[in-house]
Amino acid sequence: MDILFYHLTQSTLKDILPTLVERALARFGKVTIQCVSKEQRDSIDIHLWVYSDVSFIGHGTECDQYSNFQPVFLTTGQENPNDSKIRFLIEGAVCSDIDAYQRLVVIFDGSSVEQLNLVRAQWKKYKMENHNLTYWQQTEDRCWEKRV
């Protein structure tokens, strides 16, 4: 399994998430985004509808009906009703069944000590389990640089 870590240093989650989700949709067809809090889920829910004047990303949440038909599913839980093969883990979310996916994308805020500590523990665990790990860190000009 491929596990990608995205270390935010210059941008916010809302700045980068739509682009990453659009790329994931193009490659995998469906996406699940897991948040720790309902507040974060609801904030992303709104943002994916309004992030651009010319586009939006269709999606649903665990509160909506017909979750299995959604191209992007937002949740605070472990479910995967749209049978996505890629799962985004936001603000320290942890997936209990990583084998159900082809790829995990862990996005974390570099200014949060709590998130940094959690990500370090995840990295060690996934490395011991022999997953393919990639670490991307933002540069000062907001580009992504592969570090590991």
Coordinates of C-alpha atoms in Angstrom, one line a residue:
M1 CA 0.0 0.0 0.0
D2 CA 1.1 3.5 -0.8
I3 CA 0.9 6.0 2.1
L4 CA 1.6 9.7 1.3
F5 CA 2.2 12.3 4.0
Y6 CA 1.6 15.9 3.2
H7 CA 3.3 18.4 5.6
L8 CA 1.6 21.8 5.5
T9 CA 4.0 24.6 6.2
Q10 CA 2.8 27.5 4.0
S11 CA -0.8 26.8 3.1
T12 CA -3.9 25.8 4.9
L13 CA -5.8 22.5 4.5
K14 CA -8.5 24.4 2.5
D15 CA -5.8 25.8 0.2
I16 CA -4.6 22.4 -0.9
L17 CA -7.4 19.9 -0.4
P18 CA -9.5 20.6 -3.5
T19 CA -6.5 20.1 -5.8
L20 CA -5.5 16.8 -4.1
V21 CA -9.0 15.6 -4.1
E22 CA -9.5 16.4 -7.8
R23 CA -6.3 14.5 -8.7
A24 CA -7.4 11.5 -6.5
L25 CA -10.8 11.5 -8.2
A26 CA -9.1 11.4 -11.7
R27 CA -7.0 8.5 -10.7
F28 CA -9.3 6.5 -8.3
G29 CA -12.8 7.6 -9.2
K30 CA -14.0 7.9 -5.5
V31 CA -12.5 9.4 -2.4
T32 CA -13.2 9.2 1.3
I33 CA -12.0 12.1 3.6
Q34 CA -11.9 11.3 7.3
C35 CA -11.8 14.1 9.9
V36 CA -11.4 13.9 13.6
S37 CA -14.1 16.4 14.4
K38 CA -17.6 17.2 13.1
E39 CA -16.6 20.9 12.9
Q40 CA -13.7 20.1 10.5
R41 CA -16.0 17.8 8.5
D42 CA -18.7 20.5 8.2
S43 CA -16.1 23.1 7.3
I44 CA -14.7 21.0 4.5
D45 CA -18.3 20.1 3.4
I46 CA -19.0 23.8 2.8
H47 CA -15.6 24.5 1.3
L48 CA -15.8 21.8 -1.4
W49 CA -19.0 23.5 -2.7
V50 CA -17.6 27.0 -2.8
Y51 CA -13.8 26.9 -3.2
S52 CA -13.9 28.1 -6.8
D53 CA -16.0 30.5 -8.8
V54 CA -16.1 28.1 -11.7
S55 CA -16.0 24.6 -10.1
F56 CA -17.1 22.5 -7.1
I57 CA -16.5 19.0 -5.9
G58 CA -19.6 17.0 -5.6
H59 CA -19.7 15.1 -2.3
G60 CA -21.8 14.0 0.7
T61 CA -21.3 13.4 4.4
E62 CA -22.2 10.7 6.9
C63 CA -25.2 12.8 7.6
D64 CA -26.6 12.6 4.1
Q65 CA -28.6 9.9 2.3
Y66 CA -27.2 7.9 -0.6
S67 CA -23.6 8.0 0.7
N68 CA -22.8 5.0 -1.6
F69 CA -23.4 7.2 -4.7
Q70 CA -21.1 10.0 -3.6
P71 CA -17.8 10.5 -5.5
V72 CA -16.4 12.1 -2.3
F73 CA -17.5 11.0 1.1
L74 CA -16.7 13.1 4.3
T75 CA -16.8 11.3 7.6
T76 CA -15.6 11.4 11.2
G77 CA -16.0 7.6 11.3
Q78 CA -14.4 4.5 9.8
E79 CA -17.1 3.7 7.2
N80 CA -16.5 3.6 3.4
P81 CA -19.9 3.5 1.8
N82 CA -18.8 4.7 -1.6
D83 CA -16.2 1.9 -1.8
S84 CA -13.3 4.3 -2.4
K85 CA -9.8 3.0 -2.8
I86 CA -8.1 6.2 -1.5
R87 CA -8.7 7.7 2.0
F88 CA -7.6 11.1 3.1
L89 CA -6.8 11.4 6.9
I90 CA -7.2 15.0 8.1
E91 CA -6.2 16.7 11.4
G92 CA -4.9 13.5 13.0
A93 CA -7.6 11.1 11.9
V94 CA -6.6 7.4 12.0
C95 CA -7.9 4.7 9.7
S96 CA -8.6 1.3 11.4
D97 CA -8.7 -0.7 8.2
I98 CA -5.9 0.5 5.9
D99 CA -6.0 -2.8 3.9
A100 CA -9.3 -1.7 2.4
Y101 CA -7.5 1.0 0.4
Q102 CA -4.9 1.2 -2.3
R103 CA -3.6 4.6 -1.0
L104 CA -3.8 6.7 2.2
V105 CA -3.1 10.4 2.2
V106 CA -2.2 11.8 5.6
I107 CA -2.4 15.7 5.6
F108 CA -1.1 17.4 8.7
D109 CA -0.4 20.9 9.9
G110 CA 3.3 21.4 10.7
S111 CA 2.5 24.1 13.3
S112 CA 0.6 21.6 15.4
V113 CA 2.8 19.7 17.9
E114 CA 0.0 17.3 18.5
Q115 CA -0.4 16.5 14.8
L116 CA 3.4 16.2 14.4
N117 CA 3.6 13.7 17.2
L118 CA 0.8 11.6 15.8
V119 CA 2.2 11.6 12.3
R120 CA 5.6 10.5 13.6
A121 CA 4.0 7.6 15.4
Q122 CA 2.0 6.7 12.2
W123 CA 5.1 6.9 10.1
K124 CA 7.0 4.5 12.4
K125 CA 4.1 2.1 12.5
Y126 CA 3.5 2.0 8.7
K127 CA 7.2 1.7 8.1
M128 CA 7.4 -1.3 10.4
E129 CA 4.5 -2.8 8.4
N130 CA 6.5 -2.3 5.2
H131 CA 4.2 0.1 3.4
N132 CA 5.4 2.3 0.7
L133 CA 5.8 5.7 2.4
T134 CA 6.3 9.1 0.7
Y135 CA 6.8 12.4 2.6
W136 CA 6.0 15.7 0.9
Q137 CA 6.8 19.0 2.5
Q138 CA 5.8 22.4 1.3
T139 CA 8.5 24.8 0.2
E140 CA 8.4 28.5 0.9
D141 CA 6.8 29.1 -2.5
R142 CA 4.0 26.6 -1.7
C143 CA 5.3 23.9 -4.0
W144 CA 5.6 20.3 -2.8
E145 CA 9.1 18.8 -2.4
K146 CA 9.5 15.1 -1.9
R147 CA 11.7 14.6 1.1
V148 CA 11.5 10.8 1.6

